[in-house]
Short mmCIF file of N, CA and C in Angstrom, two decimals:
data_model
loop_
_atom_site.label_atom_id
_atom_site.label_comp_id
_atom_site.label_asym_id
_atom_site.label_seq_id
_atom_site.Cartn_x
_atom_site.Cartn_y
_atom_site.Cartn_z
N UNK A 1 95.24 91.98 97.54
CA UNK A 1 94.19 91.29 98.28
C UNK A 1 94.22 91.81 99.71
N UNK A 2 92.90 92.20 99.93
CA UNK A 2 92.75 92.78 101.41
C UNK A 2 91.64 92.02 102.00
N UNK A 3 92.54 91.51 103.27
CA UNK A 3 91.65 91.04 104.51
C UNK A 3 92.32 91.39 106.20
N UNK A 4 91.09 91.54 106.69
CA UNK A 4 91.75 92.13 108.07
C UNK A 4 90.47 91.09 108.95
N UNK A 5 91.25 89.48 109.36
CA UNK A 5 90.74 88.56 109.86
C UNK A 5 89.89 88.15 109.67
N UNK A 6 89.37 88.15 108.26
CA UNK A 6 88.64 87.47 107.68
C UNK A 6 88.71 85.52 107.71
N UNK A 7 87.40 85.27 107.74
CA UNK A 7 87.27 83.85 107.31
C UNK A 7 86.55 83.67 106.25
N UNK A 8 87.25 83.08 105.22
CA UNK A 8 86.74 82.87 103.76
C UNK A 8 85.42 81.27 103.59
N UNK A 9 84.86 81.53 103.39
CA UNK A 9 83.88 79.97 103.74
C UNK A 9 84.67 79.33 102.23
N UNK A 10 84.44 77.81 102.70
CA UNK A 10 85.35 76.77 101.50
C UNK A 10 84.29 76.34 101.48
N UNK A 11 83.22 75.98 99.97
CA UNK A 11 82.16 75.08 99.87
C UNK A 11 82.41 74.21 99.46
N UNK A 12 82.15 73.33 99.70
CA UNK A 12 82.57 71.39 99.49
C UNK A 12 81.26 71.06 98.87
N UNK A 13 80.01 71.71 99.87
CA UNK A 13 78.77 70.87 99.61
C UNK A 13 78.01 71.97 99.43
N UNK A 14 76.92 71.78 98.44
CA UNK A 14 76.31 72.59 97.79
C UNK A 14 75.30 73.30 98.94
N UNK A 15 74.92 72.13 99.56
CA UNK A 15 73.94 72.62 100.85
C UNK A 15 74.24 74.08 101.12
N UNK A 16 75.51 73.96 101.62
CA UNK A 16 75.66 75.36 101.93
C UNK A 16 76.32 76.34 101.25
N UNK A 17 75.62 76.60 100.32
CA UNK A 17 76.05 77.17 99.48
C UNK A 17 75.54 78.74 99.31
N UNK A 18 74.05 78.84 99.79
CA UNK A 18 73.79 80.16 100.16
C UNK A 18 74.12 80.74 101.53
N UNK A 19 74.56 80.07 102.64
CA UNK A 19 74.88 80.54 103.83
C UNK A 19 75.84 80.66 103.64
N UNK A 20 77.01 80.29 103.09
CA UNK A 20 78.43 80.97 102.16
C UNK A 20 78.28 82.60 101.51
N UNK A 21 77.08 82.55 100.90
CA UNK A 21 76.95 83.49 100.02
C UNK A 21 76.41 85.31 101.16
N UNK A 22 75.56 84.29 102.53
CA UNK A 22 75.21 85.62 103.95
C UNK A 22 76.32 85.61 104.32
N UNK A 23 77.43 85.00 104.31
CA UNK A 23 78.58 85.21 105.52
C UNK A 23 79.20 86.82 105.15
N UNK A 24 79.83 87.73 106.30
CA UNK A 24 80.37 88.39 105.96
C UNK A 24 81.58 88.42 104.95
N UNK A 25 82.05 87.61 104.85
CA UNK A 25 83.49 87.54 103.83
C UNK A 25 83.05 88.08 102.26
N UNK A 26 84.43 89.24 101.94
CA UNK A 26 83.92 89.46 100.36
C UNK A 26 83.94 88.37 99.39
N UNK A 27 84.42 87.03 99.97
CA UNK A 27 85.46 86.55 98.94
C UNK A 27 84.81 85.13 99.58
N UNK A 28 84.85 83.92 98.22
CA UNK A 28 83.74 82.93 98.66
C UNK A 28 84.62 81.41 97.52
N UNK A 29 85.20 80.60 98.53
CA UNK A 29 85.77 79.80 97.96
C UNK A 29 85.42 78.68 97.81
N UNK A 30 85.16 78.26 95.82
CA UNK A 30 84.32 77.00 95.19
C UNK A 30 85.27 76.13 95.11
N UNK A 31 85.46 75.32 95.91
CA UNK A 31 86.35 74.26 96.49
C UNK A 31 85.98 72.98 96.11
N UNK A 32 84.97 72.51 95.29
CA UNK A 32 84.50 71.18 94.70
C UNK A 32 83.87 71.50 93.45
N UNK A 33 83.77 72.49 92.90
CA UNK A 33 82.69 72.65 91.84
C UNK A 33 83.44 71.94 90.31
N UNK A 34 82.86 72.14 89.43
CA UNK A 34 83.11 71.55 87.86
C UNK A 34 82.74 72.40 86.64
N UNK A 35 83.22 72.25 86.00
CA UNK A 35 82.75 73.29 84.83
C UNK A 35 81.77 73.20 83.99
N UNK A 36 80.78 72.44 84.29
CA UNK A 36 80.09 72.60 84.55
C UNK A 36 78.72 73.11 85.32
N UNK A 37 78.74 73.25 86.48
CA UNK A 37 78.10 74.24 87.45
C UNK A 37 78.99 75.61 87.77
N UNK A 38 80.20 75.91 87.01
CA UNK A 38 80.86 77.23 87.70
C UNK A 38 80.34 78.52 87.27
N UNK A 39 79.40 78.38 86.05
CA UNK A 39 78.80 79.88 85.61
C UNK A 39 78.15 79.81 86.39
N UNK A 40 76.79 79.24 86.69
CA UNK A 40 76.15 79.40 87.47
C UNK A 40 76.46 79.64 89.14
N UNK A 41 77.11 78.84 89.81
CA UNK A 41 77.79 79.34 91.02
C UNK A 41 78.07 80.56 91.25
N UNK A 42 79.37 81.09 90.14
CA UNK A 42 79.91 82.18 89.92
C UNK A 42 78.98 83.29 89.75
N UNK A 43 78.22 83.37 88.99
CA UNK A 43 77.14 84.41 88.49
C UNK A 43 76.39 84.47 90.58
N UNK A 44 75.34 83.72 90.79
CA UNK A 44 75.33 83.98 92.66
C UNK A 44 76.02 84.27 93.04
N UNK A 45 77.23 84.12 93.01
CA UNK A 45 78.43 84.90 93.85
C UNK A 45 78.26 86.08 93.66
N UNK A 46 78.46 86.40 92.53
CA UNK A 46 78.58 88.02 91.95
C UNK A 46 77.57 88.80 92.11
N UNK A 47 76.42 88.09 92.14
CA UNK A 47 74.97 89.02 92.11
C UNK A 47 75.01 89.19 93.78
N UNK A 48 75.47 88.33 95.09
CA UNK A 48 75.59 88.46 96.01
C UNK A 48 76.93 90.07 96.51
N UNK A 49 77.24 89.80 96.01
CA UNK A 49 78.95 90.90 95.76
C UNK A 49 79.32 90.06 96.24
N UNK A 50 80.26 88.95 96.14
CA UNK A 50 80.96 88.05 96.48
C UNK A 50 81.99 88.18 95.15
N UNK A 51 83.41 88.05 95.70
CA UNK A 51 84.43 87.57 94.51
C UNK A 51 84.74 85.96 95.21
N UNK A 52 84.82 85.55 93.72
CA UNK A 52 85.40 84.26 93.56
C UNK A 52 86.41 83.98 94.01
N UNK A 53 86.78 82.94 94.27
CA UNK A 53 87.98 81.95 94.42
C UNK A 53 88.07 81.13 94.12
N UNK A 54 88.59 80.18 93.21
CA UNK A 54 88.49 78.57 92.51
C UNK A 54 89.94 78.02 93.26
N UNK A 55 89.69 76.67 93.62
CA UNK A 55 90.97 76.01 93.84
C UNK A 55 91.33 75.12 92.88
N UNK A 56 92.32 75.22 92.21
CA UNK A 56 92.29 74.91 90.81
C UNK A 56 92.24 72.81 90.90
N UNK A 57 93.06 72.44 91.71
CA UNK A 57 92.92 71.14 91.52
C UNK A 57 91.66 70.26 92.02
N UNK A 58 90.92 71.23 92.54
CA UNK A 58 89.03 70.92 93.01
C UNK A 58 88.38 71.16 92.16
N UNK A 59 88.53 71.73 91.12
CA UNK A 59 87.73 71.76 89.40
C UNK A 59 87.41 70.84 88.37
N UNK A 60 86.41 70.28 88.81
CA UNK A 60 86.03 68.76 88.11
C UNK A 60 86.21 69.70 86.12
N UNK A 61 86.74 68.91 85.58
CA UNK A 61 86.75 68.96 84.25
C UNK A 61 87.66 69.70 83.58
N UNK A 62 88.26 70.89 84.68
CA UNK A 62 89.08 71.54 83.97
C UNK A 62 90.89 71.67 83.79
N UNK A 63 91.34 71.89 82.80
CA UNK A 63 92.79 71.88 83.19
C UNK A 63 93.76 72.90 83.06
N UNK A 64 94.73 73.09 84.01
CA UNK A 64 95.08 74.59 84.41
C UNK A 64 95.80 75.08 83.60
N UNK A 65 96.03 75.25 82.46
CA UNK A 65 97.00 75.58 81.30
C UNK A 65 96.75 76.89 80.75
N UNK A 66 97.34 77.38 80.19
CA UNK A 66 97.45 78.87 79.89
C UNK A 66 95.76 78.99 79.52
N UNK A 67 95.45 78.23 78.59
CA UNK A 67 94.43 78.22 77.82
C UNK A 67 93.22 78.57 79.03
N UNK A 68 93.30 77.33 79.69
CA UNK A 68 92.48 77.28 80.70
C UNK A 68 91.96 78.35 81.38
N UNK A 69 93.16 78.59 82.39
CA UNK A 69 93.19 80.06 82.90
C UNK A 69 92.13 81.06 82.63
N UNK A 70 92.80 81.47 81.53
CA UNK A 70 92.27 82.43 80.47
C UNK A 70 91.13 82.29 80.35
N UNK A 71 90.19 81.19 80.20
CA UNK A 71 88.59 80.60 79.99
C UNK A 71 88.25 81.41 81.69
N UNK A 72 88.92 80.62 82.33
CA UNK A 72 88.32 80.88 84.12
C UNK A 72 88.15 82.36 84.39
N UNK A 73 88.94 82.99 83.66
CA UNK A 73 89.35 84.17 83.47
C UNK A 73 87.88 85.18 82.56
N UNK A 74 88.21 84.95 81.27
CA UNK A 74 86.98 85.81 80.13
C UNK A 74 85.37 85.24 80.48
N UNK A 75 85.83 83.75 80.49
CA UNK A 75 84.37 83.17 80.47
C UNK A 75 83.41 83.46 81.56
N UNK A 76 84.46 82.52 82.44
CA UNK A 76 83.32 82.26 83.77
C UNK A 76 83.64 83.49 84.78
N UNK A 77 84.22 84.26 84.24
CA UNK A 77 84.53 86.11 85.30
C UNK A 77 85.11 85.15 87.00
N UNK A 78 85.96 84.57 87.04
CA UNK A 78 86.83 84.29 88.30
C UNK A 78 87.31 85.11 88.54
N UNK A 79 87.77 85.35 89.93
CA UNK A 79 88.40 87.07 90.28
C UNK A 79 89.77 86.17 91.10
N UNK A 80 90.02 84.84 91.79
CA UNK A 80 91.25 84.65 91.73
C UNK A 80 90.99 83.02 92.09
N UNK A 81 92.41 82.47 92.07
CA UNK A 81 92.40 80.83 92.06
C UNK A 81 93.52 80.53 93.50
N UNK A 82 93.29 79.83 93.55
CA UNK A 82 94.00 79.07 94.68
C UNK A 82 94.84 77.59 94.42
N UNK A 83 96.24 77.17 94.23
CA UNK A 83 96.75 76.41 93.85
C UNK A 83 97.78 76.04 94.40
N UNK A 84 98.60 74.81 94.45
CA UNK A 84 100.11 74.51 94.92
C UNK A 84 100.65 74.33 93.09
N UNK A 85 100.29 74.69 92.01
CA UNK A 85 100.48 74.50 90.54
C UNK A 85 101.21 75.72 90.09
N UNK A 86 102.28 75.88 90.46
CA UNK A 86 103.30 77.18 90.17
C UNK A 86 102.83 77.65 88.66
N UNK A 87 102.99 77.17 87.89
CA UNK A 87 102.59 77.21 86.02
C UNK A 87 101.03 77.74 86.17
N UNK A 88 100.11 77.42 87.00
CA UNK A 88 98.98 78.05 86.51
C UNK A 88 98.66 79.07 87.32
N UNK A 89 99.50 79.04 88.81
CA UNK A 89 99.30 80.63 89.01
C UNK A 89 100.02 81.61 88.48
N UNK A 90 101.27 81.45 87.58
CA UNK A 90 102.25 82.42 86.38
C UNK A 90 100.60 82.07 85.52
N UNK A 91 100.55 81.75 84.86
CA UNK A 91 98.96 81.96 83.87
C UNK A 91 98.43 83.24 84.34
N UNK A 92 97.79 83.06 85.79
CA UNK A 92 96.59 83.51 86.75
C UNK A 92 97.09 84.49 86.50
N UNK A 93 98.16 85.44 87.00
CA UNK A 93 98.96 86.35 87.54
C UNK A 93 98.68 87.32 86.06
N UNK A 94 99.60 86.76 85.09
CA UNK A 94 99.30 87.42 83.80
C UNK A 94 97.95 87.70 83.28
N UNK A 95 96.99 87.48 83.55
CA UNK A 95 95.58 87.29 83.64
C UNK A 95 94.70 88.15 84.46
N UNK A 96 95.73 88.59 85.69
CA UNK A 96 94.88 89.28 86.38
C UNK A 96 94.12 89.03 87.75
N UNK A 97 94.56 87.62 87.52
CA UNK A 97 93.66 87.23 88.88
C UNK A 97 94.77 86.86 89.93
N UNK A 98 93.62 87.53 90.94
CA UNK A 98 94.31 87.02 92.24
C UNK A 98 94.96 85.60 92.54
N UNK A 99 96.07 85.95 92.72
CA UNK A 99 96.56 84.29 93.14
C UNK A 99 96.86 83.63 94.21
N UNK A 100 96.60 82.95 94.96
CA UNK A 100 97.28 82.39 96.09
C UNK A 100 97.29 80.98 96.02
N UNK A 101 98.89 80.90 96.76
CA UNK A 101 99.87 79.87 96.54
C UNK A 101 99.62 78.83 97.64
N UNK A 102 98.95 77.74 97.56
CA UNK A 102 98.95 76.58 98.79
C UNK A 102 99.76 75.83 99.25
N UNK A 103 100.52 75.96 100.07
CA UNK A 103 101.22 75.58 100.94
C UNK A 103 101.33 74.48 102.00
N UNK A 104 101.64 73.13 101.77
CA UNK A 104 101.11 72.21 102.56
C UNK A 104 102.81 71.41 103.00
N UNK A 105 102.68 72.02 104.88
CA UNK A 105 103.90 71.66 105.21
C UNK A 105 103.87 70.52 105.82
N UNK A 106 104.76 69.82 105.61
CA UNK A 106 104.62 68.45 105.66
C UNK A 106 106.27 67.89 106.14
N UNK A 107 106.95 69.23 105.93
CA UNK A 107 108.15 68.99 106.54
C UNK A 107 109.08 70.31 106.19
N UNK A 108 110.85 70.33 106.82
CA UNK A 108 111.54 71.43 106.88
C UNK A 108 111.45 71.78 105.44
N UNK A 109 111.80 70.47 104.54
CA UNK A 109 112.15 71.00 103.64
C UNK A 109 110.96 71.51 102.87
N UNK A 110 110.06 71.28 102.63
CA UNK A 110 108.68 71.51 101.95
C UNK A 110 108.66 73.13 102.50
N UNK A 111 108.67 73.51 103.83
CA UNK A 111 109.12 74.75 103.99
C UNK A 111 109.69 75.62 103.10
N UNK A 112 110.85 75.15 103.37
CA UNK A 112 112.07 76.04 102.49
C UNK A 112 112.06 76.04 101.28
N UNK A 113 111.38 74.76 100.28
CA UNK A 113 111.36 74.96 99.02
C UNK A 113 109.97 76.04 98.84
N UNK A 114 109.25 75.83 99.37
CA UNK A 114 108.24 77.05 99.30
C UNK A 114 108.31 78.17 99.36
N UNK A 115 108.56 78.62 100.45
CA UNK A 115 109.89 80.11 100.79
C UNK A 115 110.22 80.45 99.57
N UNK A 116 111.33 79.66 99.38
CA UNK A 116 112.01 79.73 97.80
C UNK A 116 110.93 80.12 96.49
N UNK A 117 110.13 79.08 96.37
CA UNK A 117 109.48 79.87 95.35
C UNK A 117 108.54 81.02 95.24
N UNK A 118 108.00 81.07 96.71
CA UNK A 118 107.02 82.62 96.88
C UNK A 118 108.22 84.06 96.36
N UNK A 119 109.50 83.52 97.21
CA UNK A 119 110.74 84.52 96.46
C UNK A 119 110.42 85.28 95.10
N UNK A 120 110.80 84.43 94.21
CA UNK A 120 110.84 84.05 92.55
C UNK A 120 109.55 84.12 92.15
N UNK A 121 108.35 83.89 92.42
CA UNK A 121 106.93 83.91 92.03
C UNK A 121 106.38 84.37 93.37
N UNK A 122 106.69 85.62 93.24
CA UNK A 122 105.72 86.45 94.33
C UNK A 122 103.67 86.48 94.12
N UNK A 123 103.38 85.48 94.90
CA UNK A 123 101.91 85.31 94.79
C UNK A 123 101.27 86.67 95.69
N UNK A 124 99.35 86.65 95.58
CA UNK A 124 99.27 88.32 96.46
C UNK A 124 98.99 87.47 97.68
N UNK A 125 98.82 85.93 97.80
CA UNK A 125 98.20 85.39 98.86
C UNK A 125 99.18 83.98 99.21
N UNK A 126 99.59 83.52 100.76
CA UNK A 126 100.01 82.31 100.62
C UNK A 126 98.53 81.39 101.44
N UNK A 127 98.48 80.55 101.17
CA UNK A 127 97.85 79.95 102.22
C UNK A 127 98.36 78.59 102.46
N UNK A 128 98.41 78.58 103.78
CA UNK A 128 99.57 77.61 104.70
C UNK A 128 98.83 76.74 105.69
N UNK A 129 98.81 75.04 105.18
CA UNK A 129 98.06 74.00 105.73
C UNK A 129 98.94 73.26 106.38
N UNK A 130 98.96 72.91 107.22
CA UNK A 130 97.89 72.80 108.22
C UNK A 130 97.57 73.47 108.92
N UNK A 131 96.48 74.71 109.41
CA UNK A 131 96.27 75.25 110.15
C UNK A 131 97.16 75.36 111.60
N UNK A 132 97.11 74.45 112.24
CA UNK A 132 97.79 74.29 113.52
C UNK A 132 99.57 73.97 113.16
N UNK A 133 99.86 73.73 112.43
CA UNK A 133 101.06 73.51 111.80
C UNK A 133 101.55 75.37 111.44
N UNK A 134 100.51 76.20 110.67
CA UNK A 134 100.95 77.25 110.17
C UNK A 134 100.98 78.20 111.25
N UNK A 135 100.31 78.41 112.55
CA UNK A 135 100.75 78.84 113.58
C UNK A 135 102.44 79.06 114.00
N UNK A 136 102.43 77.50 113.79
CA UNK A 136 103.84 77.67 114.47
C UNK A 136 105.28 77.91 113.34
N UNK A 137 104.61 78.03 112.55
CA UNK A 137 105.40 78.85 111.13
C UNK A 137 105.63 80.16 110.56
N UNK A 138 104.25 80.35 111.40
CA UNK A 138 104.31 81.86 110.68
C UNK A 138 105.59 82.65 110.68
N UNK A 139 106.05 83.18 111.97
CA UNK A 139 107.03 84.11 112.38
C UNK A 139 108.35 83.77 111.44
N UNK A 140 108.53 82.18 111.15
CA UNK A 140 109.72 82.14 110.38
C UNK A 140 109.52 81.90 109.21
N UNK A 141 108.49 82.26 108.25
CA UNK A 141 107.66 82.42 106.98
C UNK A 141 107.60 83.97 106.87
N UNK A 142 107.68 84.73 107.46
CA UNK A 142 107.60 86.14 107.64
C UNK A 142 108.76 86.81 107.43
N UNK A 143 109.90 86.20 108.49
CA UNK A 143 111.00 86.49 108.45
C UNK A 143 111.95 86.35 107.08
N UNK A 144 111.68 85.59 106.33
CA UNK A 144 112.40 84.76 105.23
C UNK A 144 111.54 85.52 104.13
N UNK A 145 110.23 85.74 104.31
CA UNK A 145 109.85 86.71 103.33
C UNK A 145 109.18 88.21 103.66
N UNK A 146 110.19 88.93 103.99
CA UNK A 146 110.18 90.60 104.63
C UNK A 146 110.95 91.26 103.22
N UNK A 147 110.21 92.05 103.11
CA UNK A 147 109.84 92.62 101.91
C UNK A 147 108.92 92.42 101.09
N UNK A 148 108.37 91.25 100.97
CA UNK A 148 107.89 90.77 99.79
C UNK A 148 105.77 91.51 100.44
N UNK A 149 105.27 92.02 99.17
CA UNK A 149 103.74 91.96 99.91
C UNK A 149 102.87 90.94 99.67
N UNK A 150 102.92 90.27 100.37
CA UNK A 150 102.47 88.67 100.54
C UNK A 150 100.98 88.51 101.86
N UNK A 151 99.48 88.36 101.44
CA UNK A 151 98.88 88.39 102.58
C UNK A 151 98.90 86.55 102.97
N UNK A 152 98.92 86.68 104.51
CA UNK A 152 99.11 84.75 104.98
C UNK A 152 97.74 84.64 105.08
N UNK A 153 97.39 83.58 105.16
CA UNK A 153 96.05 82.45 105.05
C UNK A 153 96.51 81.64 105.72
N UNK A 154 95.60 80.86 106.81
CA UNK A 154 95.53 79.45 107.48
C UNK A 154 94.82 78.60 106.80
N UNK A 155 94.35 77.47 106.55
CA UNK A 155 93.26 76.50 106.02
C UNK A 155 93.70 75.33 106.73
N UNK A 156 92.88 74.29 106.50
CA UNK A 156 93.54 72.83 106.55
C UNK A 156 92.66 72.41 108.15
N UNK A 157 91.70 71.72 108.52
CA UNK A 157 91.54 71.25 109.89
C UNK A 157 90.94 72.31 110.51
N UNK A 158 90.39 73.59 110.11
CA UNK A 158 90.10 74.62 110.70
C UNK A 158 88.14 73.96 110.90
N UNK A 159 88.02 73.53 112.46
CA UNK A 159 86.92 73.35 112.68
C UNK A 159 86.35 73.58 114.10
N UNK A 160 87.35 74.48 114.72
CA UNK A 160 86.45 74.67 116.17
C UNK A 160 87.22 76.48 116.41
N UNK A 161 86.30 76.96 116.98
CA UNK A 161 86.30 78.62 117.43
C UNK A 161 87.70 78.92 117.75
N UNK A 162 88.23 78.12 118.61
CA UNK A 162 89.51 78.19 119.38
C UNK A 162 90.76 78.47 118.09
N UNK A 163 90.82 77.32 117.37
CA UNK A 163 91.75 77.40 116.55
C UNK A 163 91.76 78.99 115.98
N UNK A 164 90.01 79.48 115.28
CA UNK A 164 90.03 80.57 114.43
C UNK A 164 90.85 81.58 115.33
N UNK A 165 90.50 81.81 116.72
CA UNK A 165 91.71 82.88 117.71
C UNK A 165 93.05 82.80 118.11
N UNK A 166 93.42 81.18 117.39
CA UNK A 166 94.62 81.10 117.88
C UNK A 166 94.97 81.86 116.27
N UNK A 167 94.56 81.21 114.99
CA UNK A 167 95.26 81.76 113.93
C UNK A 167 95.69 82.97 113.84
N UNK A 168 94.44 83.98 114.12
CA UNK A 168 94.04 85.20 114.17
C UNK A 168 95.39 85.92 115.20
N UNK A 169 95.54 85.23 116.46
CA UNK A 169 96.57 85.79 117.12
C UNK A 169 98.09 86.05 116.47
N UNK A 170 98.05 84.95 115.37
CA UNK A 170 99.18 84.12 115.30
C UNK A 170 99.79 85.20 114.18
N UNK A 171 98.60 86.07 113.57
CA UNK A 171 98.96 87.05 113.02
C UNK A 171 98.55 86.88 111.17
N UNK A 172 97.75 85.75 111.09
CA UNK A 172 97.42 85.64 109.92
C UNK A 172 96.40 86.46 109.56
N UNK A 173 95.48 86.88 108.23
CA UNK A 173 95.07 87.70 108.09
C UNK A 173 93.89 87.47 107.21
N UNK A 174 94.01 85.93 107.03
CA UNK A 174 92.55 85.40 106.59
C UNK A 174 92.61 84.08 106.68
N UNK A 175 91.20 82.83 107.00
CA UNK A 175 91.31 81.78 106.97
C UNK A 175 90.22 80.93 106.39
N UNK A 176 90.64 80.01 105.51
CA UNK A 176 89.94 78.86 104.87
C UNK A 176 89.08 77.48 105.67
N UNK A 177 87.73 78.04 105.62
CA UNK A 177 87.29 76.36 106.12
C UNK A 177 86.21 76.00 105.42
N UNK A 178 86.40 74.97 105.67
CA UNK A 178 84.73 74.50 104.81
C UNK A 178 83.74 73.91 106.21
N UNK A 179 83.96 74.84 107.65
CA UNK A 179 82.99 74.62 108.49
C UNK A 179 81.92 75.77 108.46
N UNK A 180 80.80 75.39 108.01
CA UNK A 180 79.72 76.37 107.83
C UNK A 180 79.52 76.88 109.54
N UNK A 181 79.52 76.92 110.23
CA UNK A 181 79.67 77.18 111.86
C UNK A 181 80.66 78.28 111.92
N UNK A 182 81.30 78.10 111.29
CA UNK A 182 82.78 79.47 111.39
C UNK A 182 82.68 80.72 110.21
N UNK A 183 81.47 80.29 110.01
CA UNK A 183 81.65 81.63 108.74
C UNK A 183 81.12 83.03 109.12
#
């Protein structure tokens, strides 16, 4: 997965759902949808050149199991998922699709057990919430995983210009919002 300061638009609300689809970003994340509306979504994406992104626990109807996957995968042509569900990004991975691992720090240890598993289940993407929280993480998220090719993501609270330059400084290399203003 390649991004060089990219901001990925997160659609929540359908409204904006074609100004998601003008934003520069290759990559366009269906952050509320159901499986019901995901061919269709998906298919605009694609006819736009947009690759997908599903966040797997924002998928009204569906459930992340090998089986699953695999559907998100042949059926509805997903190009990668977004999850804190270790088991369905091992699915994803075998599958082909891009994976990235969500990350929501909430404390040291939530840290370190994370660390730990990006180790052992090397994802191609982390993305690390809270935005203003993952700032001040990065450098020792980096350090703990040197070697590994891992691209960082901000998300989480990302809603005013400032933050997007602080992330961007901070050395991350793509970021999640669902503020149509930042795309």
């Amino acid at each position: 997965m390649f991004l060089n300061n990219t901001i990925i638009p997160s659609v929540r609300k359908y409204k904006h759902f074609e100004q998601a689809l003008s934003c520069p970003s290759e990559y366009v994340l269906l952050s509320e949808a159901n499986i019901g509306n995901l061919q269709s979504l998906i298919g605009k994406c694609h006819q736009s050149g947009k690759k997908v992104l599903i966040h797997l626990e924002l998928l009204g109807g569906f459930k992340p199991d090998q089986a699953g996957i695999n559907l998100l995968k042949s059926y509805y042509k997903v190009d990668g998922v977004i999850s804190s569900n270790l088991s369905a990004l091992r699915y994803a991975k075998k599958e082909g699709l891009l994976t990235i691992f969500r990350v929501l720090l909430i404390d040291s240890r939530s840290l370190d057990q994370s660390i730990d598993i990006v180790k052992h289940n090397p994802p191609d993407a982390i993305e690390i919430l809270p935005a203003e929280y993952a700032c001040q993480c990065l450098e020792l998220i980096s350090r703990n995983l040197k070697g590994f090719d891992v691209v960082f993501i901000a998300g989480g609270f990302v809603k005013r210009k400032y933050l997007v330059e602080k992330i961007f400084h901070a050395g991350f290399k793509g970021i999640t919002t669902s503020e149509p203003g930042l795309w």
